[in-house]
Amino acid sequence: MHLSSGYTVDEQTGDRCVFTWNKSSFPDPARLATLYKENGMRLFANIKPWLLKTHPEYDHLAKQHGLVWQPDEANLSLDGHPATLWQWRAGANTKGLASYIDFTSKAGYKFWQEKASSTLL
């Protein structure tokens, strides 16, 4: 069963934040996965490779330089900030600023690996 990104909708912002569960719609993700597995089906989740700036872990990952970085133009150092672009956030015609996870960085790779194995059953 393919889970579209609707399972990630944040109740406060309405944004779809990867590696989160909308507990109102999916109160027990582990039980959901177990029920599907017991019936011979597997779940796979739609995971976007970016975090919206409204994601609850965006600032934490940015501080660790786990996002694709926009270097300081003057000296090409990491004194800049995460590179941002507009991405779809939720619903028709909505967009928000986001940054791609930097899979070449230790922090970005570790974040993805931990979240994919612990958050998504």
Coordinates of N, CA and C in Angstrom, one line a residue, residues 2-120:
H2 N 0.7 2.1 -0.9 CA 1.4 3.4 -1.0 C 0.7 4.4 -0.1
L3 N 1.5 5.0 0.8 CA 1.0 6.1 1.6 C 1.4 7.4 0.9
S4 N 0.5 8.1 0.4 CA 0.8 9.4 -0.2 C 1.2 10.3 1.0
S5 N 1.7 11.5 0.7 CA 2.2 12.3 1.8 C 1.2 12.9 2.7
G6 N -0.1 12.6 2.5 CA -1.1 13.0 3.4 C -1.0 12.5 4.9
Y7 N -0.3 11.4 5.0 CA -0.1 10.9 6.4 C 0.8 11.8 7.2
T8 N 1.5 12.7 6.6 CA 2.4 13.6 7.3 C 1.9 15.0 7.6
V9 N 0.6 15.3 7.4 CA 0.1 16.6 7.5 C 0.2 17.1 9.0
D10 N 0.9 18.2 9.2 CA 1.0 18.8 10.5 C -0.3 19.5 10.9
E11 N -0.9 19.1 12.0 CA -2.2 19.7 12.4 C -2.2 21.2 12.7
Q12 N -1.0 21.8 13.1 CA -1.0 23.2 13.3 C -0.8 24.0 12.0
T13 N 0.1 23.6 11.1 CA 0.4 24.4 10.0 C -0.4 23.9 8.7
G14 N -0.8 22.6 8.7 CA -1.4 22.0 7.5 C -0.4 21.6 6.5
D15 N 0.9 21.8 6.8 CA 2.0 21.4 5.9 C 2.3 19.9 6.0
R16 N 2.8 19.4 4.9 CA 3.2 18.0 4.9 C 4.7 17.9 5.2
C17 N 5.0 17.4 6.4 CA 6.3 17.3 6.9 C 6.8 15.9 7.0
V18 N 7.8 15.5 6.1 CA 8.3 14.2 6.1 C 8.7 13.7 7.4
F19 N 8.6 12.4 7.7 CA 9.1 11.8 8.9 C 8.2 12.2 10.1
T20 N 7.0 12.6 9.9 CA 6.0 12.9 10.9 C 4.8 12.1 10.6
W21 N 4.0 11.9 11.6 CA 2.7 11.2 11.4 C 1.6 12.1 11.9
N22 N 0.5 12.2 11.1 CA -0.7 12.9 11.6 C -1.4 12.0 12.5
K23 N -1.3 12.2 13.8 CA -1.8 11.2 14.7 C -3.4 11.3 14.8
S24 N -4.0 12.4 14.3 CA -5.5 12.4 14.2 C -6.0 11.4 13.2
S25 N -5.3 11.4 12.1 CA -5.7 10.5 11.0 C -5.2 9.1 11.1
F26 N -3.9 9.0 11.7 CA -3.2 7.7 11.9 C -2.8 7.6 13.3
P27 N -3.7 7.3 14.3 CA -3.3 7.4 15.7 C -2.3 6.3 16.1
D28 N -2.2 5.2 15.4 CA -1.3 4.1 15.8 C -0.6 3.6 14.5
P29 N 0.5 4.2 14.0 CA 1.1 3.8 12.8 C 1.7 2.4 12.9
A30 N 2.2 2.0 14.1 CA 2.7 0.6 14.2 C 1.6 -0.4 14.0
R31 N 0.5 -0.2 14.6 CA -0.6 -1.1 14.4 C -1.1 -1.1 13.0
L32 N -1.1 0.0 12.3 CA -1.5 0.0 10.9 C -0.6 -0.9 10.1
A33 N 0.7 -0.7 10.3 CA 1.7 -1.5 9.6 C 1.5 -3.0 9.9
T34 N 1.3 -3.3 11.2 CA 1.1 -4.7 11.5 C -0.1 -5.3 10.9
L35 N -1.2 -4.6 10.8 CA -2.4 -5.1 10.2 C -2.2 -5.4 8.7
Y36 N -1.5 -4.5 8.0 CA -1.2 -4.7 6.6 C -0.3 -5.9 6.4
K37 N 0.7 -6.0 7.3 CA 1.6 -7.1 7.2 C 1.0 -8.4 7.4
E38 N 0.1 -8.5 8.4 CA -0.6 -9.7 8.7 C -1.5 -10.1 7.6
N39 N -1.9 -9.2 6.7 CA -2.7 -9.5 5.6 C -1.9 -9.6 4.3
G40 N -0.6 -9.8 4.4 CA 0.2 -10.0 3.3 C 0.6 -8.8 2.5
M41 N 0.4 -7.6 3.0 CA 0.7 -6.3 2.3 C 1.8 -5.6 3.0
R42 N 2.5 -4.8 2.3 CA 3.5 -3.9 2.9 C 3.2 -2.5 2.6
L43 N 3.6 -1.6 3.5 CA 3.4 -0.2 3.3 C 4.7 0.4 2.8
F44 N 4.5 1.4 1.9 CA 5.7 2.2 1.5 C 5.2 3.7 1.5
A45 N 6.1 4.5 2.0 CA 5.7 5.9 2.2 C 6.3 6.8 1.1
N46 N 5.6 7.8 0.8 CA 6.1 8.9 -0.1 C 6.9 9.8 0.8
I47 N 8.2 9.8 0.6 CA 9.1 10.6 1.4 C 9.8 11.6 0.4
K48 N 9.6 12.9 0.6 CA 10.2 13.9 -0.2 C 11.7 14.1 0.4
P49 N 12.6 14.4 -0.5 CA 14.0 14.6 -0.1 C 14.3 16.0 0.4
W50 N 13.4 16.7 0.9 CA 13.6 18.0 1.4 C 12.8 18.2 2.7
L51 N 13.1 19.3 3.4 CA 12.3 19.7 4.5 C 11.8 21.1 4.3
L52 N 10.5 21.3 4.5 CA 9.9 22.6 4.5 C 10.5 23.4 5.7
K53 N 10.6 24.7 5.5 CA 11.2 25.5 6.6 C 10.3 25.4 7.9
T54 N 9.0 25.0 7.7 CA 8.1 24.9 8.8 C 8.2 23.5 9.5
H55 N 9.1 22.6 8.9 CA 9.2 21.3 9.5 C 9.8 21.4 10.9
P56 N 9.3 20.6 11.9 CA 9.7 20.7 13.2 C 11.2 20.5 13.4
E57 N 11.9 19.8 12.5 CA 13.3 19.6 12.7 C 14.2 20.4 11.7
Y58 N 13.6 21.3 11.0 CA 14.4 22.1 10.0 C 15.6 22.8 10.6
D59 N 15.3 23.6 11.7 CA 16.4 24.4 12.3 C 17.5 23.5 12.9
H60 N 17.1 22.4 13.5 CA 18.1 21.5 14.0 C 19.0 20.9 13.0
L61 N 18.4 20.5 11.9 CA 19.3 20.0 10.8 C 20.1 21.1 10.1
A62 N 19.5 22.3 10.0 CA 20.3 23.4 9.4 C 21.5 23.7 10.3
K63 N 21.4 23.7 11.6 CA 22.5 24.0 12.5 C 23.6 23.0 12.3
Q64 N 23.2 21.7 12.0 CA 24.2 20.7 11.8 C 24.8 20.6 10.3
H65 N 24.3 21.6 9.5 CA 24.7 21.6 8.1 C 24.3 20.3 7.4
G66 N 23.1 19.8 7.7 CA 22.6 18.6 7.0 C 21.8 18.9 5.8
L67 N 21.7 20.2 5.5 CA 20.9 20.6 4.3 C 21.9 21.1 3.2
V68 N 21.4 21.1 2.0 CA 22.2 21.7 0.9 C 22.4 23.1 1.3
W69 N 23.6 23.6 1.2 CA 24.0 24.9 1.8 C 24.3 25.9 0.7
Q70 N 23.8 27.1 0.9 CA 24.1 28.3 0.1 C 25.3 29.0 0.7
P71 N 26.5 28.8 0.1 CA 27.7 29.4 0.7 C 27.7 31.0 0.7
D72 N 28.4 31.5 1.6 CA 28.6 33.0 1.6 C 29.3 33.3 0.3
E73 N 28.7 34.1 -0.5 CA 29.3 34.5 -1.8 C 30.7 35.1 -1.7
A74 N 30.9 35.8 -0.7 CA 32.2 36.6 -0.6 C 33.4 35.6 -0.4
N75 N 33.2 34.6 0.4 CA 34.4 33.8 0.7 C 34.1 32.3 0.5
L76 N 33.0 31.9 0.0 CA 32.6 30.6 -0.3 C 32.7 29.7 0.9
S77 N 32.5 30.2 2.1 CA 32.5 29.4 3.3 C 31.1 29.0 3.6
L78 N 30.9 28.2 4.7 CA 29.6 27.8 5.1 C 29.0 28.8 6.1
D79 N 29.4 30.0 6.0 CA 28.9 31.1 6.8 C 27.5 31.6 6.2
G80 N 27.1 31.0 5.1 CA 25.8 31.4 4.5 C 24.7 30.8 5.2
H81 N 23.8 30.1 4.5 CA 22.6 29.6 5.0 C 22.1 28.4 4.1
P82 N 21.1 27.6 4.5 CA 20.6 26.6 3.6 C 20.1 27.2 2.4
A83 N 20.3 26.6 1.2 CA 19.7 27.0 0.0 C 18.3 26.7 0.0
T84 N 17.4 27.6 -0.4 CA 16.0 27.3 -0.4 C 15.4 27.4 -1.8
L85 N 14.2 26.8 -1.9 CA 13.4 26.9 -3.1 C 12.0 26.6 -2.8
W86 N 11.1 26.9 -3.6 CA 9.7 26.8 -3.4 C 9.3 25.3 -3.7
Q87 N 8.6 24.7 -2.7 CA 8.1 23.3 -2.9 C 6.7 23.2 -2.5
W88 N 6.0 22.2 -3.0 CA 4.6 22.0 -2.7 C 4.5 21.7 -1.2
R89 N 3.6 22.3 -0.5 CA 3.5 22.0 1.0 C 2.2 21.2 1.3
A90 N 1.1 21.6 0.7 CA -0.2 20.8 1.0 C -1.3 21.5 0.3
G91 N -2.2 20.7 -0.3 CA -3.4 21.3 -0.9 C -3.1 21.9 -2.3
A92 N -4.1 22.2 -3.0 CA -3.9 22.7 -4.3 C -3.3 24.1 -4.3
N93 N -2.4 24.4 -5.1 CA -1.7 25.7 -5.3 C -1.1 26.3 -4.1
T94 N -0.5 25.4 -3.2 CA 0.2 25.9 -2.1 C 1.7 25.6 -2.2
K95 N 2.5 26.5 -1.7 CA 3.9 26.2 -1.8 C 4.6 26.9 -0.5
G96 N 5.7 26.4 -0.2 CA 6.5 26.9 0.9 C 8.0 26.8 0.7
L97 N 8.7 27.6 1.4 CA 10.2 27.5 1.2 C 10.7 26.2 1.8
A98 N 11.6 25.5 1.2 CA 12.2 24.3 1.6 C 13.7 24.2 1.3
S99 N 14.3 23.2 1.9 CA 15.8 23.0 1.6 C 15.9 21.5 1.4
Y100 N 16.7 21.1 0.4 CA 17.0 19.7 0.2 C 18.0 19.2 1.3
I101 N 17.8 17.9 1.7 CA 18.7 17.3 2.6 C 20.0 17.0 1.8
D102 N 21.1 17.3 2.5 CA 22.4 17.0 1.8 C 22.9 15.6 2.2
F103 N 22.7 14.7 1.3 CA 23.0 13.3 1.6 C 24.5 13.1 1.5
T104 N 25.3 14.1 1.1 CA 26.8 13.9 1.1 C 27.3 14.4 2.4
S105 N 26.5 15.0 3.3 CA 27.0 15.4 4.6 C 26.7 14.3 5.6
K106 N 27.5 14.2 6.6 CA 27.3 13.2 7.6 C 26.0 13.4 8.4
A107 N 25.7 14.7 8.7 CA 24.5 15.0 9.4 C 23.2 14.7 8.6
G108 N 23.2 15.1 7.3 CA 22.1 14.8 6.4 C 21.8 13.3 6.2
Y109 N 22.9 12.6 6.0 CA 22.8 11.1 5.8 C 22.3 10.5 7.0
K110 N 22.9 10.8 8.2 CA 22.5 10.2 9.4 C 21.0 10.5 9.8
F111 N 20.6 11.8 9.5 CA 19.2 12.2 9.8 C 18.3 11.3 9.0
W112 N 18.5 11.2 7.7 CA 17.7 10.4 6.8 C 17.7 8.9 7.2
Q113 N 18.8 8.4 7.5 CA 18.9 7.0 7.9 C 18.1 6.7 9.1
E114 N 18.3 7.5 10.1 CA 17.6 7.3 11.4 C 16.1 7.5 11.3
K115 N 15.7 8.5 10.5 CA 14.3 8.8 10.4 C 13.6 7.7 9.5
A116 N 14.3 7.3 8.5 CA 13.7 6.2 7.6 C 13.5 4.9 8.3
S117 N 14.4 4.6 9.3 CA 14.3 3.4 10.0 C 13.5 3.4 11.2
S118 N 13.3 4.6 11.8 CA 12.6 4.6 13.1 C 11.2 5.2 13.0
T119 N 11.0 6.1 12.1 CA 9.7 6.8 11.9 C 8.8 6.0 11.0
L120 N 9.3 5.5 10.0 CA 8.5 4.8 9.0 C 8.7 3.3 9.2

